[in-house]
mmCIF file of C-alpha atoms in Angstrom:
data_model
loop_
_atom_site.group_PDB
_atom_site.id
_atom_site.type_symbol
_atom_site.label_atom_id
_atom_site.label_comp_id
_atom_site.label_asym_id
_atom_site.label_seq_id
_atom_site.Cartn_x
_atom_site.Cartn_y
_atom_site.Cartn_z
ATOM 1 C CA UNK A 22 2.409 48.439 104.138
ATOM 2 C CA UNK A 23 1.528 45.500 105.319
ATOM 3 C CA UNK A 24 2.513 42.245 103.999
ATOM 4 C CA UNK A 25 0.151 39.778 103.296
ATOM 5 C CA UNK A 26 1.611 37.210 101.514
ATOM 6 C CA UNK A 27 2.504 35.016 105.004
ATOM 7 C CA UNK A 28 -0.752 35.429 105.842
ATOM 8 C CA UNK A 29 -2.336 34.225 102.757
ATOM 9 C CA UNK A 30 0.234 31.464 102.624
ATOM 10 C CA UNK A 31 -1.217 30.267 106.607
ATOM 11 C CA UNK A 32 -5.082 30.481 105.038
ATOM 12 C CA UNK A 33 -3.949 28.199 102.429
ATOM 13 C CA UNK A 34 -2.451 25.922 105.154
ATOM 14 C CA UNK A 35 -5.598 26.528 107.256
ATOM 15 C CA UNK A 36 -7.981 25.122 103.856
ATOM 16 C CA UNK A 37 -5.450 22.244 103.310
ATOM 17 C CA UNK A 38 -5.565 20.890 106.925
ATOM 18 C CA UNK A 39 -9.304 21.118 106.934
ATOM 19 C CA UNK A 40 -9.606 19.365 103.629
ATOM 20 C CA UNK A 41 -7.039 16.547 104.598
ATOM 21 C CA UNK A 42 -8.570 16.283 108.086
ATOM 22 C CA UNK A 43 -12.244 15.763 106.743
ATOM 23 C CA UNK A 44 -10.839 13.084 103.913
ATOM 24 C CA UNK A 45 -8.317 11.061 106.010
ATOM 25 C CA UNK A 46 -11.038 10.980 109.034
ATOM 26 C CA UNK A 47 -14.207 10.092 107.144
ATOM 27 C CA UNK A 48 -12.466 7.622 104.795
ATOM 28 C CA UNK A 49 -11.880 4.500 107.074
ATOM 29 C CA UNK A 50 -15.349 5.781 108.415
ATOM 30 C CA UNK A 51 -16.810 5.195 104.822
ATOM 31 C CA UNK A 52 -15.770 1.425 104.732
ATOM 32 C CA UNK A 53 -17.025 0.549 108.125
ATOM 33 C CA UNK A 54 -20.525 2.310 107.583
ATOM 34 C CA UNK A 55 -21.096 0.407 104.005
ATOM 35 C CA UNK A 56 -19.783 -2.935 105.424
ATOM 36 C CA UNK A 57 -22.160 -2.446 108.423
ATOM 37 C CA UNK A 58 -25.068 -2.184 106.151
ATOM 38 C CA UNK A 59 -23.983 -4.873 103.807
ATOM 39 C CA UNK A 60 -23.473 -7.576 106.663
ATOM 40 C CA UNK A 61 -27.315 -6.098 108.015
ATOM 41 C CA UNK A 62 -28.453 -6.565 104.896
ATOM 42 C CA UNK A 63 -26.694 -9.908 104.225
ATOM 43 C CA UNK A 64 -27.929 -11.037 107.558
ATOM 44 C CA UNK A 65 -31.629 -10.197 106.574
ATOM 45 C CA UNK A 66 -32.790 -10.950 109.908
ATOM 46 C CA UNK A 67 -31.751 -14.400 109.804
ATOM 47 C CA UNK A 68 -29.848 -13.615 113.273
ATOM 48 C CA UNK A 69 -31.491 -11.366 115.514
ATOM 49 C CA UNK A 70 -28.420 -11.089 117.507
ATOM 50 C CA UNK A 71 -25.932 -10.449 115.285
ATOM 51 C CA UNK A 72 -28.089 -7.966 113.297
ATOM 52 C CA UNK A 73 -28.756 -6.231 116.479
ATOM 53 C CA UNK A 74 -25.062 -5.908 117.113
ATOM 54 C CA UNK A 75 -24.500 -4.616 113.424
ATOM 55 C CA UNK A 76 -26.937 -2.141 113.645
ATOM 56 C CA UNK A 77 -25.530 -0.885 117.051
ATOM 57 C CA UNK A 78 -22.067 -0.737 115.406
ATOM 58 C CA UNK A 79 -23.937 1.567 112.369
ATOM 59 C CA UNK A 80 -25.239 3.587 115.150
ATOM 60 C CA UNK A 81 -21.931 4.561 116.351
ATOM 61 C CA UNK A 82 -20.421 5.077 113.006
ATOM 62 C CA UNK A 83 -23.160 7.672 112.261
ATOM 63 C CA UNK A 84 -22.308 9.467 115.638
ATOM 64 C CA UNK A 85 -18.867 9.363 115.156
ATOM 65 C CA UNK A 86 -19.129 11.037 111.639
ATOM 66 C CA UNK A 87 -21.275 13.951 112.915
ATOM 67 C CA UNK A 88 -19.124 14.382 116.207
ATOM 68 C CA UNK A 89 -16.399 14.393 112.712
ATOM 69 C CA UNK A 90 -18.488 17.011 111.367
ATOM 70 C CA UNK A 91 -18.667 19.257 114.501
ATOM 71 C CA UNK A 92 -15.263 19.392 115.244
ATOM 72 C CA UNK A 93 -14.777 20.326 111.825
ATOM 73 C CA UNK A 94 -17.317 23.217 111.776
ATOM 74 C CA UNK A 95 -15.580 24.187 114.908
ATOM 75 C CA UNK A 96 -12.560 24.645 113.315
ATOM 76 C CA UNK A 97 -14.191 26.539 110.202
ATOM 77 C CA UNK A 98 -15.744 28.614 112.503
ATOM 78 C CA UNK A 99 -12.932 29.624 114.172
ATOM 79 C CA UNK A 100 -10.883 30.374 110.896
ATOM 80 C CA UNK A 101 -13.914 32.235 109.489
ATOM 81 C CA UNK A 102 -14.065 29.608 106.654
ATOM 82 C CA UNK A 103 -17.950 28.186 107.799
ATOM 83 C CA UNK A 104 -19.770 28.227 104.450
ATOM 84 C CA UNK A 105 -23.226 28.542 103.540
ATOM 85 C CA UNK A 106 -25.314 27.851 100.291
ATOM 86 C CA UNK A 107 -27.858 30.517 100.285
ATOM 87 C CA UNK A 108 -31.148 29.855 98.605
ATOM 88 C CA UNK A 109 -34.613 29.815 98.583
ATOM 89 C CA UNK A 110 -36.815 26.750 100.312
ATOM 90 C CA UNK A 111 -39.715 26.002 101.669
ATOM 91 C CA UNK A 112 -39.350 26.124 105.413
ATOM 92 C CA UNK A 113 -41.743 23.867 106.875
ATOM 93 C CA UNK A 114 -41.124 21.377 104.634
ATOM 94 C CA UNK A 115 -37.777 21.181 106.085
ATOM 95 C CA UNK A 116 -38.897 21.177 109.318
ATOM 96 C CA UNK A 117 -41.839 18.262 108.211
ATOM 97 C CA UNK A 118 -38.198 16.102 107.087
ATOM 98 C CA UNK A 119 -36.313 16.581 109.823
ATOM 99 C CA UNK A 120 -39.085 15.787 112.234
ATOM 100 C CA UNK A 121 -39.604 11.990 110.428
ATOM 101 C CA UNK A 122 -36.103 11.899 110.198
ATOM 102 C CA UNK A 123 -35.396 12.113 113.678
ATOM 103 C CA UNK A 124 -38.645 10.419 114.747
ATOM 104 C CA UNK A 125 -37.515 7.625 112.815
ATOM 105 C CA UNK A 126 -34.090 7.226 114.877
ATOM 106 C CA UNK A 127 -35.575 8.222 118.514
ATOM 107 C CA UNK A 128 -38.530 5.505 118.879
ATOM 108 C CA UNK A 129 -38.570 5.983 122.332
ATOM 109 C CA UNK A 130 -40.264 9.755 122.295
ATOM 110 C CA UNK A 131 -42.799 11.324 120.505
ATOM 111 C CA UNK A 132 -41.899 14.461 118.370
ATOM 112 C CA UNK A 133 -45.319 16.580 118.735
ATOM 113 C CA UNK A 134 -45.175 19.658 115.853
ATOM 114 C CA UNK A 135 -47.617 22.392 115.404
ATOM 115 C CA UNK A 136 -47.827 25.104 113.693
ATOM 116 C CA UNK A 137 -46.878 26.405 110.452
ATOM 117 C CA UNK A 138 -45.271 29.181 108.900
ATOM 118 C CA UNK A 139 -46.205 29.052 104.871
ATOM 119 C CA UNK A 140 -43.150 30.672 103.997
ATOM 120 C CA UNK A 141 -40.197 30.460 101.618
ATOM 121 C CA UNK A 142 -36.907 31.414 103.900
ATOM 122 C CA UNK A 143 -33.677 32.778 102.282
ATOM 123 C CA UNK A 144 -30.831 30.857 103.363
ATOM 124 C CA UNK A 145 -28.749 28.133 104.053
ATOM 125 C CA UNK A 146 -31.038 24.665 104.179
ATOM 126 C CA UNK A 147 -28.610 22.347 105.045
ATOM 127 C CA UNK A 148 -27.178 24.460 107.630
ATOM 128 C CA UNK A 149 -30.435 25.449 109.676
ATOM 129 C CA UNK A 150 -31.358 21.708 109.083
ATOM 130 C CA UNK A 151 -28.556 21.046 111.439
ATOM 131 C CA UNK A 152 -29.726 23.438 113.549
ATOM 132 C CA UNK A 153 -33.137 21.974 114.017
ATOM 133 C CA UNK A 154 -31.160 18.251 114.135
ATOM 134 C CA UNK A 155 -29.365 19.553 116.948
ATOM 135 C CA UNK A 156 -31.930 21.398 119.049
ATOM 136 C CA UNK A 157 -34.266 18.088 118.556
ATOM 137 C CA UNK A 158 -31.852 15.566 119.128
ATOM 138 C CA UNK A 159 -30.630 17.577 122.121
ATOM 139 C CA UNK A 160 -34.084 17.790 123.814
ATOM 140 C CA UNK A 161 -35.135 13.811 123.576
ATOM 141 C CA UNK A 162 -30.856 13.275 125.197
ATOM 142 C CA UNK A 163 -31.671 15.671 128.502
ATOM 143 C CA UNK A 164 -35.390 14.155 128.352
ATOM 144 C CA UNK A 165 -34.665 10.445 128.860
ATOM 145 C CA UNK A 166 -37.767 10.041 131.043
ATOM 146 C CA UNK A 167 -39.952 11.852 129.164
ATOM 147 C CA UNK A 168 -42.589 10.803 126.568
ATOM 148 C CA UNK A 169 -42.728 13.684 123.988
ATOM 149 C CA UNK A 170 -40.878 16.998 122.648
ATOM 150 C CA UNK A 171 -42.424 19.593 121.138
ATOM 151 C CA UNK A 172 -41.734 21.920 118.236
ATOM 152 C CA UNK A 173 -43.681 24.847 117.017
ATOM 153 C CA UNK A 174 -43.671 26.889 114.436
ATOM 154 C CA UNK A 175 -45.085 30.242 113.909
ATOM 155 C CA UNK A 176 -44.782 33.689 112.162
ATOM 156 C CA UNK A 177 -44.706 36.996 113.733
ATOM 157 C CA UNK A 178 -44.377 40.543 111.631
ATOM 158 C CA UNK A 179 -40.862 39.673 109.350
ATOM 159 C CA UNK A 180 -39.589 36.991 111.070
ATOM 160 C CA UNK A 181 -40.201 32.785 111.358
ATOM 161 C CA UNK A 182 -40.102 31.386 114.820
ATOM 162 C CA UNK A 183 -39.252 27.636 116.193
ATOM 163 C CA UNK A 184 -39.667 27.242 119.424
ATOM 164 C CA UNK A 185 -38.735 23.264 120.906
ATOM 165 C CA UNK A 186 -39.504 22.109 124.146
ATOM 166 C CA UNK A 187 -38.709 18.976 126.405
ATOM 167 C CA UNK A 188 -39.820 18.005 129.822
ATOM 168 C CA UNK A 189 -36.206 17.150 131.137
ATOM 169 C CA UNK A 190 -33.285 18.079 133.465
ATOM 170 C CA UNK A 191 -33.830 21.611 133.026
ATOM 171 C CA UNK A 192 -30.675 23.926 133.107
ATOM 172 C CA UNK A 193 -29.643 25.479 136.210
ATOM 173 C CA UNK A 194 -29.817 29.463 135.909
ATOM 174 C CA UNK A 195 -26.294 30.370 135.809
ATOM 175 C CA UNK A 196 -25.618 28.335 132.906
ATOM 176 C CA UNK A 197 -28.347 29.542 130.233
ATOM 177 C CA UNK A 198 -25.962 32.158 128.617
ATOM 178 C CA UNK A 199 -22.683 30.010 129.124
ATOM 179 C CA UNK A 200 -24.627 26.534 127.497
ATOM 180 C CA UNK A 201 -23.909 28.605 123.660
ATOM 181 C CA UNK A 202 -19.996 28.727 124.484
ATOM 182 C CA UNK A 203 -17.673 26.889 122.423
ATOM 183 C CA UNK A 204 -16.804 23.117 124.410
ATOM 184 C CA UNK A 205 -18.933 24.164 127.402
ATOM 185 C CA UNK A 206 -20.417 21.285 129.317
ATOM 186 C CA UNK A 207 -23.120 22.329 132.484
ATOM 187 C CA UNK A 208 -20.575 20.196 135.097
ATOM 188 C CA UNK A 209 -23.204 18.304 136.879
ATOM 189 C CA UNK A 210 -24.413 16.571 133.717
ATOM 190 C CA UNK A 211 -21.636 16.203 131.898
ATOM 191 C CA UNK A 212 -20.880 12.385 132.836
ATOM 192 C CA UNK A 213 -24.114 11.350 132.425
ATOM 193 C CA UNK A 214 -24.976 12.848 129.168
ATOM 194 C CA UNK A 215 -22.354 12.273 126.213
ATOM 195 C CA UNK A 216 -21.144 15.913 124.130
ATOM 196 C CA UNK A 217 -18.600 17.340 122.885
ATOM 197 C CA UNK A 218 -20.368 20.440 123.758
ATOM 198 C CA UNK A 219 -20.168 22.239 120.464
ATOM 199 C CA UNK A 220 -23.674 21.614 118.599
ATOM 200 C CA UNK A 221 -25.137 24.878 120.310
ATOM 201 C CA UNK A 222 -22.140 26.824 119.445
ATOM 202 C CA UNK A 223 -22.677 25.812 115.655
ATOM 203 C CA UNK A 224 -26.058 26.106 116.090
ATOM 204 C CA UNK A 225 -25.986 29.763 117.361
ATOM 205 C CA UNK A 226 -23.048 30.950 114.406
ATOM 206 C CA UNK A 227 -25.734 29.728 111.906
ATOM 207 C CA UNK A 228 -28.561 31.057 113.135
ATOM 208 C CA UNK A 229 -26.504 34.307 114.085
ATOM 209 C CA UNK A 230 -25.289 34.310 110.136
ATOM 210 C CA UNK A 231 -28.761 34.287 108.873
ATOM 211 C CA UNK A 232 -29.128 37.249 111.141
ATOM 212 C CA UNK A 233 -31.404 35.522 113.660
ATOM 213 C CA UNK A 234 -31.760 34.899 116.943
ATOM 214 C CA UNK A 235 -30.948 31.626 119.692
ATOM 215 C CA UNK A 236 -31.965 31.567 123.285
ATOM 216 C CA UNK A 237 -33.008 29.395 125.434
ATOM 217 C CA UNK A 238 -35.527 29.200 128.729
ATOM 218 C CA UNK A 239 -35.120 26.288 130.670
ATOM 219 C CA UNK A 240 -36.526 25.230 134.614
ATOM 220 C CA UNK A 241 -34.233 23.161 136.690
ATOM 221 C CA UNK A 242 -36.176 20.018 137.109
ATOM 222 C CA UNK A 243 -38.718 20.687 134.436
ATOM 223 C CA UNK A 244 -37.133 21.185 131.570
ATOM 224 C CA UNK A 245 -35.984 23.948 128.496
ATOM 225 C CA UNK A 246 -37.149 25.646 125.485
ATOM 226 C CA UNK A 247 -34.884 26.538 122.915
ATOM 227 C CA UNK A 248 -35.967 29.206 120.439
ATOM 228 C CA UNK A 249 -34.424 30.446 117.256
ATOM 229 C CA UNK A 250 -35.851 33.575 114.791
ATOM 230 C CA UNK A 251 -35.168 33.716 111.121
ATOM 231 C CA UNK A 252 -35.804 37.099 109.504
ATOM 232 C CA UNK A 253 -37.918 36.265 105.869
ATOM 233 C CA UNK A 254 -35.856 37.254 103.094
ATOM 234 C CA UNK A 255 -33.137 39.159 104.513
ATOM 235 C CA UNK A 256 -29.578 38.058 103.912
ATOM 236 C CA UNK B 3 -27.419 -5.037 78.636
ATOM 237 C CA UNK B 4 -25.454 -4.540 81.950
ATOM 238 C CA UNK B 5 -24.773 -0.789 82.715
ATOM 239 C CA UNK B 6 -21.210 0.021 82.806
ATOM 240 C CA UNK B 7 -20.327 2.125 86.359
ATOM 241 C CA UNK B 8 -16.435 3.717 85.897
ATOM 242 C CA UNK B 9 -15.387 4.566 89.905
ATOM 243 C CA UNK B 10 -12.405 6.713 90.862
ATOM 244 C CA UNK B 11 -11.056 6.590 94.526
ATOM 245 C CA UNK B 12 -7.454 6.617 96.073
ATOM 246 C CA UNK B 13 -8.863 3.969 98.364
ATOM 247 C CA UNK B 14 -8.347 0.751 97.195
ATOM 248 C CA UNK B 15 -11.336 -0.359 99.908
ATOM 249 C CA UNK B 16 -13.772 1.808 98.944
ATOM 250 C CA UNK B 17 -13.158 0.917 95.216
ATOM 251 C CA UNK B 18 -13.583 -2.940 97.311
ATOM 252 C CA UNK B 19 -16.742 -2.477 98.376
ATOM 253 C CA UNK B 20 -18.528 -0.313 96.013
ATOM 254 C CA UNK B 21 -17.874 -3.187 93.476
ATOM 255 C CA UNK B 22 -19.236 -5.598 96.337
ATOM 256 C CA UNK B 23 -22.594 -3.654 96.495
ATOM 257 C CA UNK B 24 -22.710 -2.973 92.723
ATOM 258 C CA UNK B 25 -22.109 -6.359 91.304
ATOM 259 C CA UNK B 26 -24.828 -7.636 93.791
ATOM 260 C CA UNK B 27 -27.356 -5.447 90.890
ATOM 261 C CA UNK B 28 -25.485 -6.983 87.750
ATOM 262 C CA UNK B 29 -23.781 -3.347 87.245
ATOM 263 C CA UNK B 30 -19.738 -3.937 85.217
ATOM 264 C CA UNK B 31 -17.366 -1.979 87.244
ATOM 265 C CA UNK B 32 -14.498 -0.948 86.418
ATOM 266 C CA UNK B 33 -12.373 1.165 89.262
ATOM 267 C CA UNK B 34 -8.531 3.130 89.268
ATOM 268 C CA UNK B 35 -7.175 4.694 91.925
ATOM 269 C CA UNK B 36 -5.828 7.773 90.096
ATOM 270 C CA UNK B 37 -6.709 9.532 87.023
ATOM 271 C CA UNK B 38 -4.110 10.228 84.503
ATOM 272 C CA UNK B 39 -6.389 10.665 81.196
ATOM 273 C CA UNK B 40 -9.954 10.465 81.701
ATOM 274 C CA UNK B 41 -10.668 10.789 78.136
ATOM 275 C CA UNK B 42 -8.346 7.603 77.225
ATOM 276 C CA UNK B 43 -10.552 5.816 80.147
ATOM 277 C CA UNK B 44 -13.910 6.619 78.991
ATOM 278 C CA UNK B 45 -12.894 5.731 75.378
ATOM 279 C CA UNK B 46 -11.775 2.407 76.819
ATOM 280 C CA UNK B 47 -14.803 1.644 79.459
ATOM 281 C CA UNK B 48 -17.581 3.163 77.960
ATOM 282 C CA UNK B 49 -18.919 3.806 81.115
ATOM 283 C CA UNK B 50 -22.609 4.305 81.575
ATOM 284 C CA UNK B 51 -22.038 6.609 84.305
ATOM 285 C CA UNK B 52 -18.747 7.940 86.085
ATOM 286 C CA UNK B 53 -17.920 8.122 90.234
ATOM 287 C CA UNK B 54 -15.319 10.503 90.983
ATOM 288 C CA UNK B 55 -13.464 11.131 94.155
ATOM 289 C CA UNK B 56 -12.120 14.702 94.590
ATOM 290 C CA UNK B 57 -8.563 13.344 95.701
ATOM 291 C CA UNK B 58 -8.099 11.137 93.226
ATOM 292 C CA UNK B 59 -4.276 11.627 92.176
ATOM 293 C CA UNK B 60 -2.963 12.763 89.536
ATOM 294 C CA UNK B 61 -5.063 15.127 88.404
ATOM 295 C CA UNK B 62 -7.821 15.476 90.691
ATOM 296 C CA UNK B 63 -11.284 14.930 90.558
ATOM 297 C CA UNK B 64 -12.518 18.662 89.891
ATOM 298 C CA UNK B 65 -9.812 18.910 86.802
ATOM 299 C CA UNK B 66 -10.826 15.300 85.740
ATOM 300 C CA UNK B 67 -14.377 15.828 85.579
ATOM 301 C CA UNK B 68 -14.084 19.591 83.855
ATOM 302 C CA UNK B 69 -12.033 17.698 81.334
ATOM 303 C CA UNK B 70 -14.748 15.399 80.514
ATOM 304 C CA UNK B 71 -17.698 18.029 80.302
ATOM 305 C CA UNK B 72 -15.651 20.230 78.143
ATOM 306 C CA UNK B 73 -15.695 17.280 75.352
ATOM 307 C CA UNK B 74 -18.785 16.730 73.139
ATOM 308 C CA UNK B 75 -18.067 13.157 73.077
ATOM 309 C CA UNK B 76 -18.197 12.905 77.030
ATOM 310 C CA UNK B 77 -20.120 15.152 78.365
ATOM 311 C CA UNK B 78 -23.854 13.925 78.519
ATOM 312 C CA UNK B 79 -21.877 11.012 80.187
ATOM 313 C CA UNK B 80 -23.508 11.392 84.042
ATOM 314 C CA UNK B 81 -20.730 11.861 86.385
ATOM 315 C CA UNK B 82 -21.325 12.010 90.236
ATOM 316 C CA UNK B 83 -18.473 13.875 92.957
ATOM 317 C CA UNK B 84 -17.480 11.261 95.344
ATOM 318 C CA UNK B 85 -16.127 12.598 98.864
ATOM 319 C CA UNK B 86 -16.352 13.619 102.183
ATOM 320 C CA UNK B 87 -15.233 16.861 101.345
ATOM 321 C CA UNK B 88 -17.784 19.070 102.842
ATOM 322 C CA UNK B 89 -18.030 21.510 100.237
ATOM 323 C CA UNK B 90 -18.899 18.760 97.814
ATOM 324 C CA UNK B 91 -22.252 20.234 96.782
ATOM 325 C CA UNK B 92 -20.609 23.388 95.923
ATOM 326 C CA UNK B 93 -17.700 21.809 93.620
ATOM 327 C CA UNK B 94 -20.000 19.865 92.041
ATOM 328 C CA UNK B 95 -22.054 22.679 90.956
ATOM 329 C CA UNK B 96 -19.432 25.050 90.371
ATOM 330 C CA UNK B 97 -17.371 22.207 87.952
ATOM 331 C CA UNK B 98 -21.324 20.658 86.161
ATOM 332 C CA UNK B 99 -20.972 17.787 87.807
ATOM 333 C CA UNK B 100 -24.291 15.870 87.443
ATOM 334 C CA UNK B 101 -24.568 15.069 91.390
ATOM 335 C CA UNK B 102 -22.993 13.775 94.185
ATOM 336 C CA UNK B 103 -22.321 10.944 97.386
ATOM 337 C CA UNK B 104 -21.189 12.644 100.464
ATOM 338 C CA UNK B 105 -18.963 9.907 102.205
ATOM 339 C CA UNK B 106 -19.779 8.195 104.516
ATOM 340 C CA UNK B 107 -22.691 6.929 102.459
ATOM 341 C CA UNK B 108 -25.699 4.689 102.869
ATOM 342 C CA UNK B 109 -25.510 1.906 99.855
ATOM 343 C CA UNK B 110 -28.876 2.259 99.389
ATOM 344 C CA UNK B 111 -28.527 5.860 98.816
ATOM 345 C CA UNK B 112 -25.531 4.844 96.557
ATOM 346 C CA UNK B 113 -28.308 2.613 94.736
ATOM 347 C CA UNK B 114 -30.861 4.717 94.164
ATOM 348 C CA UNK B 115 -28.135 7.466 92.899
ATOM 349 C CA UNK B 116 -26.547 5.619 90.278
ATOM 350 C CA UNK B 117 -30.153 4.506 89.227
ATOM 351 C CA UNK B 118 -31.441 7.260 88.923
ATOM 352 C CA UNK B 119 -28.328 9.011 86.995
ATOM 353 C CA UNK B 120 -28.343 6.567 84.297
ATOM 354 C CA UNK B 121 -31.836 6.396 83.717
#
């Protein structure tokens, strides 16, 4: 027989840590993200300079509570304790939101979307949101030159397809399997661009839990396209 | 008459600030770092609507609010989950809260919540 109860008592420990972590990290984040807003909103444009500077500081708070995040879906991940809120939505309404959203942050490019796929998808909204936040936000950070991205959306037999594109770096050949590792970094640009180098790890355990699919085509020099399938109401 | 907000947090600067913002829209608040007997608080606040932070000591947010939405006399009282906690939208549905702030929030957000969960 074997005897459990050590194990169950380190899952407990596991849940605790990853509860405490998330609280005692995103708590002092909390107070600096509302006081940011409150002094921009104090300000009212009254000093360009100063509001600039708060809402560069706000900036950074939001990246530092979804690098927060990541690290803390890595660590789900690896303990098997990722969860997901499985429901119906409407899919290209999510994609519609997350497009504005991020077009909203990212003035400097041009999010192009066609395409539609008219269906309801079974899964976890929140979760492939992120996915679509990361792929997005990932192809306007290796595109710095460029003037537009591209997503598409379409529907083939029982599955949904996104497909986004950017004109950037490109990734060299060797890498396009590694890039979905846990932490991994393509070496050349890993000074230049900022990552942790977890977002298309997360990415590809959610898109692998709603039984999809990730991959990526990229040209050195002329850029990637990163495509994910859902399967329509199968999980 | 001025809406009555009742906030729970173990942070004493969160509870600063959230009565910074809400005072700025003539809301009463009224804040305690721990929970000892919700029921006794409500009875003494009247609260309009209820924040609740999932660590709040002593007995915890998810006990504090079940408490309340067990008792006729509380529970059409709106009560939102206050946390970082990233399960938050699962507690809240699994223990009726009403809704939920993920922390970090936006105020406006914050706003527009409490607004709309009173009305």
């Amino acid at each position: 027989f074997t005897d459990i109860h050590e194990q169950k008592i380190k899952e407990q420990q596991k849940d605790e840590f990853l509860s405490i972590a998330s609280h005692e990290m995103k708590t002092p984040l909390t107070s600096a993200k509302a006081y940011l807003q409150l002094l921009e909103l104090t300000l009212d444009n009254k000093d360009e300079k100063i509001a600039l500077y708060a809402k560069k500081a706000s900036l950074s708070v939001n990246r530092l509570n979804e690098l927060i995040s990541e690290l803390l879906d890595v660590s789900k991940i690896q303990y098997g304790k990722l969860s997901y809120n499985i429901d119906f939505f409407n899919f290209d309404e999510m994609i519609d939101n997350t497009v504005q959203d991020i077009q909203y942050s990212s003035p400097k490019h041009t999010i192009l979307k066609s395409g539609n796929t008219k269906e309801l998808i079974r899964g976890d909204k929140d979760r492939l949101q992120q996915v679509v936040i990361n792929l997005l936000t990932n192809a306007i950070k290796y595109s710095p030159e460029a003037a537009n991205v591209y997503i598409t959306l379409s529907q083939q037999n029982d599955e949904v397809m996104v497909a986004v594109k950017d004109s950037g770096i490109g990734i060299p050949q060797q890498h396009l399997k590694k890039i979905f590792e846990r932490y991994y970094r393509v070496e050349e640009h890993a000074v230049e661009f900022q990552g942790l180098g977890i977002g298309l790890y997360i990415s590809c355990e959610i898109i692998e839990r709603h039984k999809g699919r990730l991959w990526v085509e990229s040209e050195l020099g002329k850029g990637s396209t990163f495509y994910f399938t859902l399967p329509i109401n199968n999980i | 008459m001025n809406k009555r907000v009742l906030i729970y947090d173990d942070d004493q600067e969160i509870l600063i600030l959230c009565k910074t913002i809400l005072a700025k829209r003539n809301y009463l608040v009224e804040t305690h770092t721990r929970c000892d007997n919700i029921l006794k608080d409500i009875e003494h606040t009247k609260p309009d609507i209820i924040l609740m932070d999932l660590w709040i000591p002593e007995i915890g947010g998810e006990k504090a609010v079940t408490i309340m939405k067990e008792n006729p006399e509380t529970a059409q009282i709106p009560v939102l989950l206050f946390s970082a906690n990233a399960e938050i939208k699962e507690i809240s549905k699994k223990i009726k809260a009403d809704g939920y702030i993920a922390k970090p929030f936006d105020i406006n957000y914050l706003l527009e919540s409490i607004k709309k969960y009173i009305s």
